[in-house]
Tab-separated table of C-alpha atoms in Angstrom:
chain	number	residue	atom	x	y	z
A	1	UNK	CA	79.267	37.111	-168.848
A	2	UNK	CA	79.913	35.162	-172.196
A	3	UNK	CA	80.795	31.442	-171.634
A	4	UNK	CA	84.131	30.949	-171.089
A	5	UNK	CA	83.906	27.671	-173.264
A	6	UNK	CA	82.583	30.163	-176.123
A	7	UNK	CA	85.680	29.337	-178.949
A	8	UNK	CA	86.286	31.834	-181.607
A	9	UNK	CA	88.711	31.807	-184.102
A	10	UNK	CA	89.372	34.512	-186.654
A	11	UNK	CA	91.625	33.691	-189.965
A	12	UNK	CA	92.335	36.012	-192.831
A	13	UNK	CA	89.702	35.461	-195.913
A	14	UNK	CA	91.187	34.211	-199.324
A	15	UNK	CA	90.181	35.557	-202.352
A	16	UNK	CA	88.172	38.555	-201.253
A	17	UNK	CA	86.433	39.996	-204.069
A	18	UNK	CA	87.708	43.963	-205.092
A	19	UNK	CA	87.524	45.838	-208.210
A	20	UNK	CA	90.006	46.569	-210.657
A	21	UNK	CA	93.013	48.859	-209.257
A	22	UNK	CA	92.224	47.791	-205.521
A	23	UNK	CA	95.464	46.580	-205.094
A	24	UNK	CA	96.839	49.970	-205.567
A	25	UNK	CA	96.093	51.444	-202.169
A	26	UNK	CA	95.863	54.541	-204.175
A	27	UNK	CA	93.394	55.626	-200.612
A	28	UNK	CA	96.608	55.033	-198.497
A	29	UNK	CA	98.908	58.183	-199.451
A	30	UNK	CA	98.053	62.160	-199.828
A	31	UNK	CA	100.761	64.535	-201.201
A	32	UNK	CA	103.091	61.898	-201.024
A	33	UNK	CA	102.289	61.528	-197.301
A	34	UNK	CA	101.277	58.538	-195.605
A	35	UNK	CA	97.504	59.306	-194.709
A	36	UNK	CA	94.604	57.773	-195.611
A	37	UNK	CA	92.106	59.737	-198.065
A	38	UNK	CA	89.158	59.274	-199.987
A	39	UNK	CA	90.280	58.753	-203.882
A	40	UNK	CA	87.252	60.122	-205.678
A	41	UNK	CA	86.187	63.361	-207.782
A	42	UNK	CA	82.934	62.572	-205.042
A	43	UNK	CA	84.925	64.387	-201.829
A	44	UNK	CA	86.353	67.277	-201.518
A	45	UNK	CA	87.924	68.621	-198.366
A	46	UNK	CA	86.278	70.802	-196.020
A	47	UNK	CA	86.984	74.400	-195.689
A	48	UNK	CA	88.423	75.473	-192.389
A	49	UNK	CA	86.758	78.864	-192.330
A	50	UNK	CA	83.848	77.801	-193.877
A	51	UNK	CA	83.353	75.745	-190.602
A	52	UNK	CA	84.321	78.263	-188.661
A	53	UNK	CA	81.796	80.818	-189.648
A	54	UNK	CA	79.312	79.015	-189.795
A	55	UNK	CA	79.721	77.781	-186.037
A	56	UNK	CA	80.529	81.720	-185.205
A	57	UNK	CA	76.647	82.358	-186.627
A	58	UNK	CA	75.163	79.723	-185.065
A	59	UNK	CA	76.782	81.046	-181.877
A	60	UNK	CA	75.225	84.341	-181.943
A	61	UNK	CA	72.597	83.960	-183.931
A	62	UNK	CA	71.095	81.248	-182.346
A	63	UNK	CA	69.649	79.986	-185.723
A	64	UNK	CA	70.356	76.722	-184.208
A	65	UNK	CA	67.526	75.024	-182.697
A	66	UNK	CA	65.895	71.840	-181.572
A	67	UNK	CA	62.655	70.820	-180.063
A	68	UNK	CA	62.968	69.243	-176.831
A	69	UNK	CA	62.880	65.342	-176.754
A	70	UNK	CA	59.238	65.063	-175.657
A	71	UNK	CA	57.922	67.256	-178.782
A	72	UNK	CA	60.399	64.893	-181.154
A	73	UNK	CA	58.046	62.037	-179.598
A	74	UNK	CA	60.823	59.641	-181.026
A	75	UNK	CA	59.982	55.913	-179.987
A	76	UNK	CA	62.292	54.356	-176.869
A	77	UNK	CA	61.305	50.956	-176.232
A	78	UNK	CA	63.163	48.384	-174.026
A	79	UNK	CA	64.843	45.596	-176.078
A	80	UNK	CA	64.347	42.015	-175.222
A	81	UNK	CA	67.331	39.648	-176.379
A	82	UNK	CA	67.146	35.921	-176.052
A	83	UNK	CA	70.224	33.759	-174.331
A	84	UNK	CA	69.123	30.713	-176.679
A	85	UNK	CA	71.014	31.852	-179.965
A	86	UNK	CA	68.114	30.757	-182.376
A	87	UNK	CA	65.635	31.872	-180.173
A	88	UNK	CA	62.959	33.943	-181.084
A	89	UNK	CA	62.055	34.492	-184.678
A	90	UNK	CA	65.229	32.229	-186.095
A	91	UNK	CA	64.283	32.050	-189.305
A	92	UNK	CA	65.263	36.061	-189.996
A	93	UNK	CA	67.736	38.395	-189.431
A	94	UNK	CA	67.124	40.310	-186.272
A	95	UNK	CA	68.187	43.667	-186.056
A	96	UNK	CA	67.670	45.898	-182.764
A	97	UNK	CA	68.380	49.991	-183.190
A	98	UNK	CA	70.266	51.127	-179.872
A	99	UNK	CA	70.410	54.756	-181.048
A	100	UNK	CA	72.883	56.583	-183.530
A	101	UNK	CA	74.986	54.114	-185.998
A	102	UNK	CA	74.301	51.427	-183.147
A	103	UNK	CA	72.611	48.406	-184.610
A	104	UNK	CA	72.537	44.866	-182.792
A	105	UNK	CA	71.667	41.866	-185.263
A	106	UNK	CA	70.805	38.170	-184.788
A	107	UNK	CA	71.753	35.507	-187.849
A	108	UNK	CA	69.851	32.948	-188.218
A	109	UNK	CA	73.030	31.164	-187.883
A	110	UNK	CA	72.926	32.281	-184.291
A	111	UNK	CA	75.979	34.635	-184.705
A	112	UNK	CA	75.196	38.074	-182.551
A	113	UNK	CA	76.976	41.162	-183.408
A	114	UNK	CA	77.025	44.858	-182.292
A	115	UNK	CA	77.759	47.345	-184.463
A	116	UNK	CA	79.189	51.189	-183.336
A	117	UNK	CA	78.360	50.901	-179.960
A	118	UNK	CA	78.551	54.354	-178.330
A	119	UNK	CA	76.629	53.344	-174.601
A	120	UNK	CA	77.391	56.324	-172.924
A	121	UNK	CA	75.353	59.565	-172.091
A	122	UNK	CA	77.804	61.812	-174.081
A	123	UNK	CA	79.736	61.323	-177.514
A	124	UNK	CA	82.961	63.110	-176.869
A	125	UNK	CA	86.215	62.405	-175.047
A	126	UNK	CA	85.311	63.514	-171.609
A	127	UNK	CA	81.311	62.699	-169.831
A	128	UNK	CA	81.753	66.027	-168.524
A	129	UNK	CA	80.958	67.996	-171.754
A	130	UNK	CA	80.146	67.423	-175.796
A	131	UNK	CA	77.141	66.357	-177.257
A	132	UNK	CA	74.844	65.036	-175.377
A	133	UNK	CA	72.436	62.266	-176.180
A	134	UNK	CA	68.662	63.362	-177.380
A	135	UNK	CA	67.252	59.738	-176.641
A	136	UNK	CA	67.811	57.843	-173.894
A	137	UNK	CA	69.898	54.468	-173.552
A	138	UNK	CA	67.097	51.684	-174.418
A	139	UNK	CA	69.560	49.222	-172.435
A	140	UNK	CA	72.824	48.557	-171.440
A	141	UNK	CA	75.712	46.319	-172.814
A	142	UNK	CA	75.058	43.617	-169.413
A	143	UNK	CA	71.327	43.292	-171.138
A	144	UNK	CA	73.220	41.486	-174.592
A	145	UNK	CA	73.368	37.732	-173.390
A	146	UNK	CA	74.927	36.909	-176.600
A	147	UNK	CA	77.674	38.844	-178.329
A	148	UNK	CA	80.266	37.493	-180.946
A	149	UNK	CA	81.645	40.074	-182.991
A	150	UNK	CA	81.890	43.692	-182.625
A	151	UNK	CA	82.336	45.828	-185.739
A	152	UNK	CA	83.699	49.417	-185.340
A	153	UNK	CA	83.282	51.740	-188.532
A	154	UNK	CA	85.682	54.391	-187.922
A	155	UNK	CA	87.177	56.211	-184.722
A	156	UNK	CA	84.975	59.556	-184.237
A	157	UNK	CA	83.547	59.536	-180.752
A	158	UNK	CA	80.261	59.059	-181.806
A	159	UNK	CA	81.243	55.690	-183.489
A	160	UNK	CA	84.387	55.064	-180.993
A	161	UNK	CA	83.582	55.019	-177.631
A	162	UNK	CA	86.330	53.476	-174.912
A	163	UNK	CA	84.089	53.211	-171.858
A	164	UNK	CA	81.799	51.102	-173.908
A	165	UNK	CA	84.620	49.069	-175.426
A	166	UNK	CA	86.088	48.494	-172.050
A	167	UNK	CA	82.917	47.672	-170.965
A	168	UNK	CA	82.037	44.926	-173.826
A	169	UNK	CA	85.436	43.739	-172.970
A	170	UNK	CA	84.550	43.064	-169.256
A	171	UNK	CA	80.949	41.541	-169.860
A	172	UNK	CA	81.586	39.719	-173.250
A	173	UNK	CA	85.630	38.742	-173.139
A	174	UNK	CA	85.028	36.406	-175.975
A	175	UNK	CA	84.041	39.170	-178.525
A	176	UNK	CA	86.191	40.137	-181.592
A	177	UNK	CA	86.192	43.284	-182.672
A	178	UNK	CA	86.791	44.428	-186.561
A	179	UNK	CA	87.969	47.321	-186.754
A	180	UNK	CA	89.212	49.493	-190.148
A	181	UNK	CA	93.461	49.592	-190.727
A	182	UNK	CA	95.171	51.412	-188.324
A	183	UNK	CA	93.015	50.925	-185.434
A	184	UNK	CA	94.256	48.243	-183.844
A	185	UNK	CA	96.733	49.882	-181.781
A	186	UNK	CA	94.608	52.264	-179.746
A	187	UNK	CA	92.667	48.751	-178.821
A	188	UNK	CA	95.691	47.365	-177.762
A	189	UNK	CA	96.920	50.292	-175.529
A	190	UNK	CA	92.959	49.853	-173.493
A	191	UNK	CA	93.756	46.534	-172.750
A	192	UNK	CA	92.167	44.375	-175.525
A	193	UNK	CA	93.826	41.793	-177.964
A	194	UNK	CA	90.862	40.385	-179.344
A	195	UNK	CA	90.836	42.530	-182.804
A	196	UNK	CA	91.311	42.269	-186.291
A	197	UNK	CA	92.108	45.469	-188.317
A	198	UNK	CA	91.710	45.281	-192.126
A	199	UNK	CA	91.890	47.438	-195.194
A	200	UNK	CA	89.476	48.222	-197.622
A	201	UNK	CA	88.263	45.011	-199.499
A	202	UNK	CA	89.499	42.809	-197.028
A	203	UNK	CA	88.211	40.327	-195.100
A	204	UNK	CA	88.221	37.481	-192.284
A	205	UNK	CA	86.866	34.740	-191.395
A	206	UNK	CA	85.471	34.127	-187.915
A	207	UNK	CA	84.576	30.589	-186.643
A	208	UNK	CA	82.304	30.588	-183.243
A	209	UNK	CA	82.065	27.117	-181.523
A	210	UNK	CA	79.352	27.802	-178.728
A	211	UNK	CA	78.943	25.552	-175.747
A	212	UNK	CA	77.952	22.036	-175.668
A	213	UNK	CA	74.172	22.855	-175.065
A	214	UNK	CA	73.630	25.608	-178.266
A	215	UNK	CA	75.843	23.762	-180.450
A	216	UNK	CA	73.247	21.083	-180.603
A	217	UNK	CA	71.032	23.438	-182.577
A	218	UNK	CA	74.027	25.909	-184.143
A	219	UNK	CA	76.410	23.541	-184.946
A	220	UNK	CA	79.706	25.996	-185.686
A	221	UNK	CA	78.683	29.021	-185.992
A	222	UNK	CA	80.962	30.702	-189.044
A	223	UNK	CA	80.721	34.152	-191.028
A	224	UNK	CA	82.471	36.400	-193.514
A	225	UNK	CA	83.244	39.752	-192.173
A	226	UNK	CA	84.773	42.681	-194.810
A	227	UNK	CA	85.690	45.971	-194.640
A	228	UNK	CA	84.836	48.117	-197.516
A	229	UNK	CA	85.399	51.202	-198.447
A	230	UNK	CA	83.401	54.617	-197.244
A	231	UNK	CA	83.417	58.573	-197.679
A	232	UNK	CA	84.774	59.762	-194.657
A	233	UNK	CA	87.331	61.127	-192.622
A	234	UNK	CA	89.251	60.203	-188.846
A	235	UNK	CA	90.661	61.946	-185.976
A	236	UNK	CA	90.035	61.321	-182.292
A	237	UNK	CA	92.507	64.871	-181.536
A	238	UNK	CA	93.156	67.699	-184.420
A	239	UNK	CA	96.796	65.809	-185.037
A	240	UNK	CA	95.360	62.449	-185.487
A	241	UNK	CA	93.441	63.351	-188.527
A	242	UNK	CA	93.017	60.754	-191.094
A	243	UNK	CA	95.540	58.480	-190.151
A	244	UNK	CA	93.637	55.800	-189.440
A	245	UNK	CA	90.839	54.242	-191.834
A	246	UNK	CA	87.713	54.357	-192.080
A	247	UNK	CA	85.170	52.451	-193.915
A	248	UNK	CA	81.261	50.525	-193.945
A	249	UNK	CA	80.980	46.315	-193.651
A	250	UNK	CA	79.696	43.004	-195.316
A	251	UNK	CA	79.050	40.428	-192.746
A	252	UNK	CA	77.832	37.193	-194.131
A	253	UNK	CA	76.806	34.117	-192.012
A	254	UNK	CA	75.452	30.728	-193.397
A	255	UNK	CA	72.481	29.670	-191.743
A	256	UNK	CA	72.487	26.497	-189.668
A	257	UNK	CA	71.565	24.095	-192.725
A	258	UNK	CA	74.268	25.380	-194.667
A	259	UNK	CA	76.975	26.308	-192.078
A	260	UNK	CA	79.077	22.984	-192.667
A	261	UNK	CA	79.943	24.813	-196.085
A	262	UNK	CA	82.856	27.069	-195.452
A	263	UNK	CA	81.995	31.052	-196.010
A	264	UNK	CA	84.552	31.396	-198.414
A	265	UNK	CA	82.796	29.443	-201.105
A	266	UNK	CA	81.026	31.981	-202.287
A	267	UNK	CA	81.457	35.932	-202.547
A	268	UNK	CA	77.829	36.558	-203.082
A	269	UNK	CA	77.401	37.339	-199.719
A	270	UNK	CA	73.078	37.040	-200.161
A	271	UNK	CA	72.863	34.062	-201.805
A	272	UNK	CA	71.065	30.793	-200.984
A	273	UNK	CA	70.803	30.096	-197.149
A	274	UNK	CA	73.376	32.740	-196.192
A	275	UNK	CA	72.019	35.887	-194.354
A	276	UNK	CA	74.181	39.523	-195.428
A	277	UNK	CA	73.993	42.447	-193.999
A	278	UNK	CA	75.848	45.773	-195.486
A	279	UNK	CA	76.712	48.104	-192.496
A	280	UNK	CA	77.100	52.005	-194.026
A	281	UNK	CA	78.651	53.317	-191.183
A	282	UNK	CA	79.711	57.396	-191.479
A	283	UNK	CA	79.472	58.102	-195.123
A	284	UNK	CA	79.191	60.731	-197.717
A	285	UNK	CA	78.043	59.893	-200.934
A	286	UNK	CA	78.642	63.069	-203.301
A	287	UNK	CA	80.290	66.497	-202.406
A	288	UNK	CA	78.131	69.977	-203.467
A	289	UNK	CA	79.125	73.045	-204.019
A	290	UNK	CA	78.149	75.993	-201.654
A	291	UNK	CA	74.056	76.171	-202.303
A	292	UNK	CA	72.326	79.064	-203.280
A	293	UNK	CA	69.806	79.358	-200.271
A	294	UNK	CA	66.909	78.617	-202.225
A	295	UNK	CA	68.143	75.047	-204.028
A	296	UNK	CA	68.384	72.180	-202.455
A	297	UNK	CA	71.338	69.739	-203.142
A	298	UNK	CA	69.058	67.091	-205.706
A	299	UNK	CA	67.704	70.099	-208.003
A	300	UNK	CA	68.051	69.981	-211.693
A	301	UNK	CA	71.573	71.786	-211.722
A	302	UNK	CA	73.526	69.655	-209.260
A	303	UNK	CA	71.948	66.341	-210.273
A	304	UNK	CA	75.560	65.415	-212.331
A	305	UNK	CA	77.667	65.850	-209.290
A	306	UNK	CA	79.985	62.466	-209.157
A	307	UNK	CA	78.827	60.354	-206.689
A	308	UNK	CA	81.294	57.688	-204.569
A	309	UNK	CA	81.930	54.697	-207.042
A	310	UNK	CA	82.914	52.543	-204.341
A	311	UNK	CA	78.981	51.844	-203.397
A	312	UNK	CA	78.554	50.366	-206.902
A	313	UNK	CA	80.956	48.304	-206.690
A	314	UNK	CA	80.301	47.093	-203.273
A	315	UNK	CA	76.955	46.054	-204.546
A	316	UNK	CA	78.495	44.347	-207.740
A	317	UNK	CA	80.998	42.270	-205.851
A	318	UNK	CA	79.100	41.389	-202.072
A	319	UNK	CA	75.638	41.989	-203.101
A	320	UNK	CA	72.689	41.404	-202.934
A	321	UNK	CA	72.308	42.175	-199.041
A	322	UNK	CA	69.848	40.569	-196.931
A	323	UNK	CA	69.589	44.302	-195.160
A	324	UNK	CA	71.446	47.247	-195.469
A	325	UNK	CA	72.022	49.938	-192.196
A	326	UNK	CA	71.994	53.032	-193.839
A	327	UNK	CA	73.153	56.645	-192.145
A	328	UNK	CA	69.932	59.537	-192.873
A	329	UNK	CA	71.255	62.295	-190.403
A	330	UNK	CA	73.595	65.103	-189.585
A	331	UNK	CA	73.449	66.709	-193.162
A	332	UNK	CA	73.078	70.444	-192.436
A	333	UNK	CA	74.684	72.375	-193.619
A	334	UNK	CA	74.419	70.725	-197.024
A	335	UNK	CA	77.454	72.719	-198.003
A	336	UNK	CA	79.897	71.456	-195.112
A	337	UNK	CA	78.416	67.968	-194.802
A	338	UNK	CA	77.888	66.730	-197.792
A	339	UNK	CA	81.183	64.916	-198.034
A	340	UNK	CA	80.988	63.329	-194.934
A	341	UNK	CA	77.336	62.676	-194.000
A	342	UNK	CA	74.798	61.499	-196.699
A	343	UNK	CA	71.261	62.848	-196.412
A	344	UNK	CA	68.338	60.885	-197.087
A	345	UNK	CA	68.439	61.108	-200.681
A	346	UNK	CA	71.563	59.930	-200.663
A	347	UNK	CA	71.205	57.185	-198.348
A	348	UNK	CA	68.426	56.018	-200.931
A	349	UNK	CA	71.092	56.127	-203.848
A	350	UNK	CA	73.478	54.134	-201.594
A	351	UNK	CA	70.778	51.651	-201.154
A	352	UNK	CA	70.357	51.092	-204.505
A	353	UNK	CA	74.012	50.906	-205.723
A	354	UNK	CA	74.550	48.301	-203.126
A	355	UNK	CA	72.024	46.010	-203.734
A	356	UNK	CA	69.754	46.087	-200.489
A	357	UNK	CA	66.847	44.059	-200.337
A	358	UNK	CA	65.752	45.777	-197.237
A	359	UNK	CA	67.288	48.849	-195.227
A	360	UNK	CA	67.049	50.664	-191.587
A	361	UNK	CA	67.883	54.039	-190.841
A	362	UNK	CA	70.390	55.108	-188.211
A	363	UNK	CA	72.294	58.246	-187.877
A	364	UNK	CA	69.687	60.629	-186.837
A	365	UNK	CA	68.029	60.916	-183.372
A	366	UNK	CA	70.186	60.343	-180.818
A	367	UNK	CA	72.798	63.194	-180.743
A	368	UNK	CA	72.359	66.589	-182.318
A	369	UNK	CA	75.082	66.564	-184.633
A	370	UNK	CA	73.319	68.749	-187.661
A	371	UNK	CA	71.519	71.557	-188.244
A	372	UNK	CA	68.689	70.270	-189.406
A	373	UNK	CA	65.858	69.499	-187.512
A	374	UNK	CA	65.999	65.933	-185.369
A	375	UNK	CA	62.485	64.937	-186.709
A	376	UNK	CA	63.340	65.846	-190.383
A	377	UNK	CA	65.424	62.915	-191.628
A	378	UNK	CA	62.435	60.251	-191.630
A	379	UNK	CA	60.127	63.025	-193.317
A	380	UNK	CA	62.987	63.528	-196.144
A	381	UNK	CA	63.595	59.757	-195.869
A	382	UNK	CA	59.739	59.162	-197.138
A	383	UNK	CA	60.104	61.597	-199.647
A	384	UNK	CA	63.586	60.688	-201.104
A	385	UNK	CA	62.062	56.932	-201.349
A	386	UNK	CA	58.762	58.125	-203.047
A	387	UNK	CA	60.812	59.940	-205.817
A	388	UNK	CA	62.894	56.890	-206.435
A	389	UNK	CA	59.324	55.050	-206.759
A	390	UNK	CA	59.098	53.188	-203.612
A	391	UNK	CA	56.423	54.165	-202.010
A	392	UNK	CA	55.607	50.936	-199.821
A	393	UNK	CA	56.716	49.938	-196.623
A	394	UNK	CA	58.917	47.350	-195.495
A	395	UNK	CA	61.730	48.444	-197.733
A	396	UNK	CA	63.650	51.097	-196.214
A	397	UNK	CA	62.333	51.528	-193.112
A	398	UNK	CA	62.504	53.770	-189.844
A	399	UNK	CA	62.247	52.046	-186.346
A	400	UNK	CA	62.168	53.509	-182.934
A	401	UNK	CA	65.387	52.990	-180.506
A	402	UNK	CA	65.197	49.922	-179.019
A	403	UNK	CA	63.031	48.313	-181.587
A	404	UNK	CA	63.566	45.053	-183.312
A	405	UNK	CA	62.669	44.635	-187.184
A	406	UNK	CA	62.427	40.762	-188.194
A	407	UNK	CA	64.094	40.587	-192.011
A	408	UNK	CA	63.173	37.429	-194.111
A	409	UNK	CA	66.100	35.955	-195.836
């Protein structure tokens, strides 16, 4: 359980950095309806029958398959997490791959925070039936000693789930979660008061006074924590669709030499002692038009497709990021999920624009949600980086579930 003498306080951030027209909201109304939407010549909407035919084929076809999880030979190792908050390697950021868009990273500050957690066997409303998960669990939410802050990109099930919410509730009552505008309220109705909801380019401030015994080496433990804009879309039921928000995260945290400065000193969220990391979420990153079956969505004739502005400017205001988390999977077929789900070549663009020193996959691996197949992404990962001319490793990286890359400020 998380010490019940573990104080947090969460404020509203002044002055959070956004660009020009931010203050619009022009993402909070469609047709003169109040929905959210995603404001760029980038998205387009999905087509209905599109979808549906192309699920019919798979159907009966069977075009769609896998190999099983021993022939992916994906990595599962068993996480080990430290109770002393600057155990371990405390020098670097600490960030442990539970599976899908679930990332759990150690500050050198000592601040711990989870991000999607989905710890359940299926991602879908009901245990009984949906997808079910390729990899196994590497551990369970009682095997995090330490957990501050939980960060929730968007509501889909495979982001969203309640059983592990309820049971991060039970196990680590001190936790806040962050959660994008419109969200609160289906926290509140499970039970839990311990959230924030904000809007695009907003943020809060959290304060974390641990007991007597850490504070000796922490001190107060403090961090920035934004929510910034993403390609996406919403819907837990077909009539909840897009009305709630969605969106990727900055989470800054001063390190313990420079944590008596306050977080909102500074908007460079990677400068000086202060450890960033830029959490991608679900995201698209440029919408393509229905492919001809031999092209591929990068060739020569679909290379001026607008891409989402907002990762630019993410990188111009919070960057540079100690680390980025960066979605690879669940981008076939091209045609349908561009929009929504960036491939690897797009993940590499989004690292770019926003100003990643380093980078871990996530998004692929751990439930079947594409077409392509489950062993591609890190293949078209390599190759995406290698035309962009990085070509080493230790930039944008892949890591097994369950294992834990060390990041140098």
């Amino acid at each position: 359980m998380a010490p019940a003498d573990l104080n947090v306080a969460v404020t509203a951030a002044a002055n959070s950095p956004a660009p020009e027209g931010a203050a619009d909201k022009v993402h909070h109304t469609k047709n003169g309806k109040k929905i959210f939407h995603n404001p760029w010549p980038s998205w387009h909407e999905l087509d209905p029958e599109a979808v549906k035919a192309h699920l019919k084929q798979r159907k009966w076809t069977s075009t769609w398959t896998h190999p099983s999880t021993a022939e992916a030979q994906i990595p599962i190792l068993t996480p080990s997490f430290s109770a002393d908050r600057l155990g371990g390697d405390a020098s670097n950021v600490r960030a442990t791959w539970l599976g899908h868009a679930c990332y759990f990273v150690e500050f050198p500050s000592g601040l711990r925070v989870l991000f999607d957690p989905v710890m359940t066997d299926r991602c879908s409303p009901s245990q009984w039936f949906g997808p079910r998960r390729f990899t196994k669990l590497p551990c369970e939410i009682m095997d995090i000693p330490v957990l501050d802050a939980v960060v929730i990109s968007h509501n889909h099930y495979d982001h969203l789930s309640h059983p592990t919410v309820m049971e991060i509730q039970k196990v680590h009552p001190k936790a806040h979660f962050f959660v994008p505008l419109g969200n609160e309220s289906w926290f509140h109705a499970s039970g839990i008061y311990n959230v924030t909801e904000l809007d695009w380019w907003e943020g809060a401030d959290l304060v974390v006074s641990p007991d007597d015994k850490q504070q000796e080496k922490t001190g107060t433990i403090s961090a920035r924590i934004t929510c910034l804009p993403a390609q996406h879309t919403t819907g837990r039921a077909p009539w909840g669709t897009d009305k709630t928000l969605w969106g990727s995260w900055s989470v800054a945290s001063p390190s313990p030499s420079s944590s008596s400065a306050s977080t909102t000193s500074s908007s460079t969220t990677g400068a000086g002692n202060t450890a960033s990391v830029y959490f991608g979420g679900d995201t698209g990153y440029r919408a393509v038009p229905t492919l001809d079956a031999q092209d591929g969505d990068w060739d020569e004739k679909y290379v001026d497709l607008p891409v989402c502005p907002a990762f630019a400017q993410i990188g111009q205001l919070y960057g540079p990021f100690t680390l980025g988390l960066l979605p690879i999977g669940a981008y076939e077929p091209r045609a349908l999920m561009a929009p929504i789900h960036a491939n690897p070549r797009d993940a590499v663009e989004i690292f770019k624009d926003t100003g990643c020193k380093r980078a871990l996959a996530m998004h692929w691996g751990t439930w079947v949600l594409g077409d392509e197949d489950v062993r591609e992404p890190p293949q078209r990962l390599k190759e995406a980086l290698a035309f962009r001319g990085i070509s080493k490793t230790g930039v944008f990286d892949i890591c097994g579930v369950g294992e834990t890359v060390s990041i140098p400020l």
